[in-house]
PDB file of C-alpha atoms in Angstrom:
ATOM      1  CA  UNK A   9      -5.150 -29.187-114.640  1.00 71.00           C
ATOM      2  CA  UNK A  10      -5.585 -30.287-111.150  1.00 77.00           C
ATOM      3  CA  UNK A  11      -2.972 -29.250-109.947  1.00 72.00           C
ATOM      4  CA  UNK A  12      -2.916 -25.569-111.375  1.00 76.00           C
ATOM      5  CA  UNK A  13      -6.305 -25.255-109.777  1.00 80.00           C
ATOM      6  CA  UNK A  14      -5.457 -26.129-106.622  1.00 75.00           C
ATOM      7  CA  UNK A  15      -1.767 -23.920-106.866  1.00 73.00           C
ATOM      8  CA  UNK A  16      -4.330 -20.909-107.286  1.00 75.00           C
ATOM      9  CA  UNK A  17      -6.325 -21.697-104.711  1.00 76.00           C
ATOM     10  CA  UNK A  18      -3.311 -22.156-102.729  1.00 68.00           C
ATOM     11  CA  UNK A  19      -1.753 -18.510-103.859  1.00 68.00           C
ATOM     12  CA  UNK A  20      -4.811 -16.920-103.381  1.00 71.00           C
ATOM     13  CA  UNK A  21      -5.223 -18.364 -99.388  1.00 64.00           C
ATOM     14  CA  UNK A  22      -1.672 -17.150 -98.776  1.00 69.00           C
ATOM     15  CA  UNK A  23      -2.906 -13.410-100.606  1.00 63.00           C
ATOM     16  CA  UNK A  24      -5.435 -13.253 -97.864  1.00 63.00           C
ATOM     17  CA  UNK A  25      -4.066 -14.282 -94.948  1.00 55.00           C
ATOM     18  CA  UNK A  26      -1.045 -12.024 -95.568  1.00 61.00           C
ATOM     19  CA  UNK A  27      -3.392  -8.879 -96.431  1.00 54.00           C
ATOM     20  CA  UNK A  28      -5.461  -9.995 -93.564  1.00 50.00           C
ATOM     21  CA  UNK A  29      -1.891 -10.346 -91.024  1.00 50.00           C
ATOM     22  CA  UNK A  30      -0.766  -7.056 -92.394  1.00 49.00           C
ATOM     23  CA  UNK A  31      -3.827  -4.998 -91.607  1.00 49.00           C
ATOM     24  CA  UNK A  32      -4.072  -6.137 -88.214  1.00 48.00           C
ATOM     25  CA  UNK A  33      -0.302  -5.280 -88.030  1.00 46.00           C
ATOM     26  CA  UNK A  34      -1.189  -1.963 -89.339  1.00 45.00           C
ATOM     27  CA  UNK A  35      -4.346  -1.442 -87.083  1.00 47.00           C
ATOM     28  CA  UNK A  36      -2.490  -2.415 -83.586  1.00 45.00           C
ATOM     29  CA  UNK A  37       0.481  -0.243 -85.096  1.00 44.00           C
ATOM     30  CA  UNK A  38      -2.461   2.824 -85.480  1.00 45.00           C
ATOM     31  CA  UNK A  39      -4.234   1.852 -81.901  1.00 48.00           C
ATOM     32  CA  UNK A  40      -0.473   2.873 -80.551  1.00 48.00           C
ATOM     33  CA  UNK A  41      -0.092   5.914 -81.846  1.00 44.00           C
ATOM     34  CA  UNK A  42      -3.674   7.077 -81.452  1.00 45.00           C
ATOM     35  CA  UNK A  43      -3.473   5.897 -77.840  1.00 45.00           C
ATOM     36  CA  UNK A  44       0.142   7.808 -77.567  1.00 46.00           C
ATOM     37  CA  UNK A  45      -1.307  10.525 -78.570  1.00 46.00           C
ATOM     38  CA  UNK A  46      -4.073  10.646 -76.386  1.00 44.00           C
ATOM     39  CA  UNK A  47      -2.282   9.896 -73.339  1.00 43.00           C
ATOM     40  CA  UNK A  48       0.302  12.822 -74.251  1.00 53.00           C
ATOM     41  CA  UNK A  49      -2.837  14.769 -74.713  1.00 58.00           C
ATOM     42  CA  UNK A  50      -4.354  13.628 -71.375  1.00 71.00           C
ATOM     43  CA  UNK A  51      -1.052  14.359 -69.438  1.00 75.00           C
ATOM     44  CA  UNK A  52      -0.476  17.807 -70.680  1.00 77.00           C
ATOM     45  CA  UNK A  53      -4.129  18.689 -69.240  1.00 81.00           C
ATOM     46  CA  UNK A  54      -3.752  17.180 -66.248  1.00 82.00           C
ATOM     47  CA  UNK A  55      -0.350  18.888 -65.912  1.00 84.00           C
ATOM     48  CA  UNK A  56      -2.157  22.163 -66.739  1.00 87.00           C
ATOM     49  CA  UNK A  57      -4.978  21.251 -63.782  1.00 89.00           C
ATOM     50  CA  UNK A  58      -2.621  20.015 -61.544  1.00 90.00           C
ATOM     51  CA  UNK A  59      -0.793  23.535 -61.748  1.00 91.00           C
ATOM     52  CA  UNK A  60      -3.684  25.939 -61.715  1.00 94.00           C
ATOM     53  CA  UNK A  61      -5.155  23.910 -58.456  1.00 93.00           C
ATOM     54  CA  UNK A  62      -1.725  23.865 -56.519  1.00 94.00           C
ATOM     55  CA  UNK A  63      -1.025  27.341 -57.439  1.00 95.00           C
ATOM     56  CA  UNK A  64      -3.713  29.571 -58.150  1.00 96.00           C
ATOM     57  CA  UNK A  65      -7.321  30.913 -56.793  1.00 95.00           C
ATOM     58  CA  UNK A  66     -10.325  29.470 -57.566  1.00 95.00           C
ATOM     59  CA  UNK A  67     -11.653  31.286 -60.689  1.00 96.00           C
ATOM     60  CA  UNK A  68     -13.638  31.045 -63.782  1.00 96.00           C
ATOM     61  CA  UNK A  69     -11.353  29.344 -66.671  1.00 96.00           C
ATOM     62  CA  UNK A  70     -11.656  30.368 -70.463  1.00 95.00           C
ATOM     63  CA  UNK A  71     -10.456  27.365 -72.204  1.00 92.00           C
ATOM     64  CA  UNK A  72     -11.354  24.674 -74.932  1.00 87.00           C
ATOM     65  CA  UNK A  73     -10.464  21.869 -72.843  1.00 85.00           C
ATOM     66  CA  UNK A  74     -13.495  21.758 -70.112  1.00 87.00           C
ATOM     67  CA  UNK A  75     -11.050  18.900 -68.984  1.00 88.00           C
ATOM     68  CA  UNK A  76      -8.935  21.847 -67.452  1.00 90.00           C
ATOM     69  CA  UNK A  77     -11.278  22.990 -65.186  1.00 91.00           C
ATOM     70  CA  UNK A  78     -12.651  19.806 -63.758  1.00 89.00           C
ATOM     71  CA  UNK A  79      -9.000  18.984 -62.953  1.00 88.00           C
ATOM     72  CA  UNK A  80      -8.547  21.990 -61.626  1.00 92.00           C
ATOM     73  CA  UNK A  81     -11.378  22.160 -59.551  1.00 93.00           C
ATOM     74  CA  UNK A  82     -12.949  25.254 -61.134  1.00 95.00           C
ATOM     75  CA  UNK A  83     -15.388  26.188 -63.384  1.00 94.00           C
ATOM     76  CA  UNK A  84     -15.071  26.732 -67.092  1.00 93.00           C
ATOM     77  CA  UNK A  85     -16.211  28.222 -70.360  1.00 93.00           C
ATOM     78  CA  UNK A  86     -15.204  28.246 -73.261  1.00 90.00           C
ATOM     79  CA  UNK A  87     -15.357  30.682 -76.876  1.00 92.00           C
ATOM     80  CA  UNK A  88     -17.214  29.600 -79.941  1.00 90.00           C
ATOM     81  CA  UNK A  89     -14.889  28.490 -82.611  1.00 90.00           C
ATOM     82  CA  UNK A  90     -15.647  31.888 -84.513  1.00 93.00           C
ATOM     83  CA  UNK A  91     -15.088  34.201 -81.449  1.00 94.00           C
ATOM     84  CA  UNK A  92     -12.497  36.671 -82.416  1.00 94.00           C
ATOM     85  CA  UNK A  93     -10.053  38.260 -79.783  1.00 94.00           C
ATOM     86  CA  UNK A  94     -12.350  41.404 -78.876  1.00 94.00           C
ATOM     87  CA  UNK A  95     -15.321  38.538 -78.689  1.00 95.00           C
ATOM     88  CA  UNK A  96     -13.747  36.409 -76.253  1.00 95.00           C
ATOM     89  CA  UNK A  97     -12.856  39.857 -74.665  1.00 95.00           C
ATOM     90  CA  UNK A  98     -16.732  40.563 -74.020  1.00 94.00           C
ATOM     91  CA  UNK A  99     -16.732  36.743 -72.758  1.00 94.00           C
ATOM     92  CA  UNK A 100     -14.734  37.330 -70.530  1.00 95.00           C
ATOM     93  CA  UNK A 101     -16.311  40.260 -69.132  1.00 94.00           C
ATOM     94  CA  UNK A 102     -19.527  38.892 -69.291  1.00 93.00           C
ATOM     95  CA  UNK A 103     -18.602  35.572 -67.360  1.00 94.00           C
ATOM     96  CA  UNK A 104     -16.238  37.160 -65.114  1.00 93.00           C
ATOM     97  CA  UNK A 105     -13.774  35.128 -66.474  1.00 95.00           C
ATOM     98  CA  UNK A 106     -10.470  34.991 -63.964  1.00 96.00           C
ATOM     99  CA  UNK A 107      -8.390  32.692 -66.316  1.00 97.00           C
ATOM    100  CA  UNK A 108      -7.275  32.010 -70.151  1.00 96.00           C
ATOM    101  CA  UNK A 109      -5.498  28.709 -71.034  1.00 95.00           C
ATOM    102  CA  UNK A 110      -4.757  28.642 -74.478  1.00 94.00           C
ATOM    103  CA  UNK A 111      -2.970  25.165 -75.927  1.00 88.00           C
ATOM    104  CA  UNK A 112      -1.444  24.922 -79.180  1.00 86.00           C
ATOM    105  CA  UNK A 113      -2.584  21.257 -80.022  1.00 81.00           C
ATOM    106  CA  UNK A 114      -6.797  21.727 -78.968  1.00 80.00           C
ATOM    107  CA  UNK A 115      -7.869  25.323 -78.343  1.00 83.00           C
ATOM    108  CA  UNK A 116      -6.040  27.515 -81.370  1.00 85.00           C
ATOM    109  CA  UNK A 117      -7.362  24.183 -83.640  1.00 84.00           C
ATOM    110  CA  UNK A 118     -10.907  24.973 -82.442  1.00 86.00           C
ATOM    111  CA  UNK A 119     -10.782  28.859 -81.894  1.00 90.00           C
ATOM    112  CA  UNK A 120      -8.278  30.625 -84.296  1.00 92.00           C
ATOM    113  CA  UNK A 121      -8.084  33.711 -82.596  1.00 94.00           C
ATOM    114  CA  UNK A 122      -6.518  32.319 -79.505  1.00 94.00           C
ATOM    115  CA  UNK A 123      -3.811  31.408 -81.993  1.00 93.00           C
ATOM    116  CA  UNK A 124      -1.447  34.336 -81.406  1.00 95.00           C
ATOM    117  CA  UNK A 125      -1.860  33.837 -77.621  1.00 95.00           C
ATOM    118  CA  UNK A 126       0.617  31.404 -77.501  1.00 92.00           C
ATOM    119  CA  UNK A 127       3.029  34.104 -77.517  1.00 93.00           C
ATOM    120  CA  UNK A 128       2.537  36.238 -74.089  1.00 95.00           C
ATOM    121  CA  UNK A 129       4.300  38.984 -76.690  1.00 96.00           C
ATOM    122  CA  UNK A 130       1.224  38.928 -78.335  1.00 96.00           C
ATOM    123  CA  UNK A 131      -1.454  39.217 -75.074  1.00 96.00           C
ATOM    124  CA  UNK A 132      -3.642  42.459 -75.066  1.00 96.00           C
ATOM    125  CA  UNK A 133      -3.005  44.461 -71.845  1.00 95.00           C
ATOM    126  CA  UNK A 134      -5.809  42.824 -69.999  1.00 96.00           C
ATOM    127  CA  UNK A 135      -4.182  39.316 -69.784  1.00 97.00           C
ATOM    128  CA  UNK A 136      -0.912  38.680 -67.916  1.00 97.00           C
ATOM    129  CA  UNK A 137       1.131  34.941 -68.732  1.00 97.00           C
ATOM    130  CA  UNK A 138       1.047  33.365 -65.729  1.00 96.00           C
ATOM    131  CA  UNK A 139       2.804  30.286 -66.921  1.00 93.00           C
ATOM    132  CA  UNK A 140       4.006  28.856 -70.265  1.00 90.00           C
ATOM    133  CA  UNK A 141       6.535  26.386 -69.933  1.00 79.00           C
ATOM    134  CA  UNK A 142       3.946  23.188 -68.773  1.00 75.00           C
ATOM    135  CA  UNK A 143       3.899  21.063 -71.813  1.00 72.00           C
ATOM    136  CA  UNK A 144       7.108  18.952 -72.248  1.00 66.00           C
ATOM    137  CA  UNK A 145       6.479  18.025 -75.849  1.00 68.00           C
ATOM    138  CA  UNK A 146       7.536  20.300 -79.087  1.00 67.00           C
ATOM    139  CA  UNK A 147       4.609  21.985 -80.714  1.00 74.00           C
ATOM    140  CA  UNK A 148       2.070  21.493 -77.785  1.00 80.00           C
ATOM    141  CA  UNK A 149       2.717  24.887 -76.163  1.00 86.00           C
ATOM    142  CA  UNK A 150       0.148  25.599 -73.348  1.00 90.00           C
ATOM    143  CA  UNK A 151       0.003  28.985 -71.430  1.00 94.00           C
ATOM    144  CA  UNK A 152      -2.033  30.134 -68.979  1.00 96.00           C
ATOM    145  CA  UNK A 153      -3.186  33.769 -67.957  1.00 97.00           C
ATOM    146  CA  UNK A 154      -4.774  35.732 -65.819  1.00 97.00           C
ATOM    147  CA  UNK A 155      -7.463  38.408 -66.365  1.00 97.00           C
ATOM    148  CA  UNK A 156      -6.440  41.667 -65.742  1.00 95.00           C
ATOM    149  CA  UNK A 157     -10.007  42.658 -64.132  1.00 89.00           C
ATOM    150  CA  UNK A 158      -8.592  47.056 -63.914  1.00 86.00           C
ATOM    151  CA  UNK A 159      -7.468  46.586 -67.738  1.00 86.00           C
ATOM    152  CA  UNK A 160     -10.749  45.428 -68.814  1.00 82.00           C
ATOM    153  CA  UNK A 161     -12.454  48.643 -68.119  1.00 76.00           C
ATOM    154  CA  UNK A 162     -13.543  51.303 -70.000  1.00 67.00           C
TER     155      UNK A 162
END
């Protein structure tokens, strides 16, 4: 009797530990891909800044990502997450708004109707695509534009 206690205890301790090895397999495995992800994430902005700063004027950016901007080395703003397109239109005018940057993987998540900007086909006369080749990864599609100031008025 013994014996078939102490097997138990035995087959339990070697349940745990391997539940206990396998999580923290499974947690470092998660840490990766969460960090991956945020490093892509982090590069694609910076890539964006980097751009903007090295080729554009200093401007007011519309974007998501306040990340942009401080990269950049210019000022931001951002729509509300219900804005729709003629919204972020009046923004835009408001602010005096120079630049758009609209990224598939943060700002159409956040505000939907910047969605169909990620398609220069689909821009309204008062923004022109500056650039929308930056991100190097598939389904992270990042394009900038630039306010048409003599389009926006009335």
């Amino acid at each position: 009797r013994l014996y078939q206690i102490v097997f138990v205890l035995f087959l339990a301790l070697e349940l745990a530990l391997g539940i206990y090895h396998h999580r923290r397999d499974l947690s470092v495995f998660w840490s990766d891909v969460r960090k991956e992800a945020y490093l892509s994430g982090s590069e694609r902005t910076f890539q964006t800044a980097q751009w903007m700063n090295a080729n554009l004027q200093p401007g007011l950016i519309l974007s998501r990502k306040p990340q942009v901007g401080y990269y950049a080395k210019m000022p931001t703003s951002g729509p509300a997450p219900e804005d729709t397109l003629n919204d972020i239109r009046a923004r835009i005018v408001d602010a005096g708004t120079r630049y758009v940057v609209v990224d598939e993987r943060y700002s159409t998540q956040l505000a939907p109707a910047l969605r169909p900007l990620l398609d220069p086909k689909n821009a309204p006369p008062w923004l022109r695509a500056l650039k929308t080749d930056l991100s190097p990864y598939p389904d992270t599609r990042i394009v900038i534009y630039e306010v048409v100031q003599d389009a926006l008025r009335p």
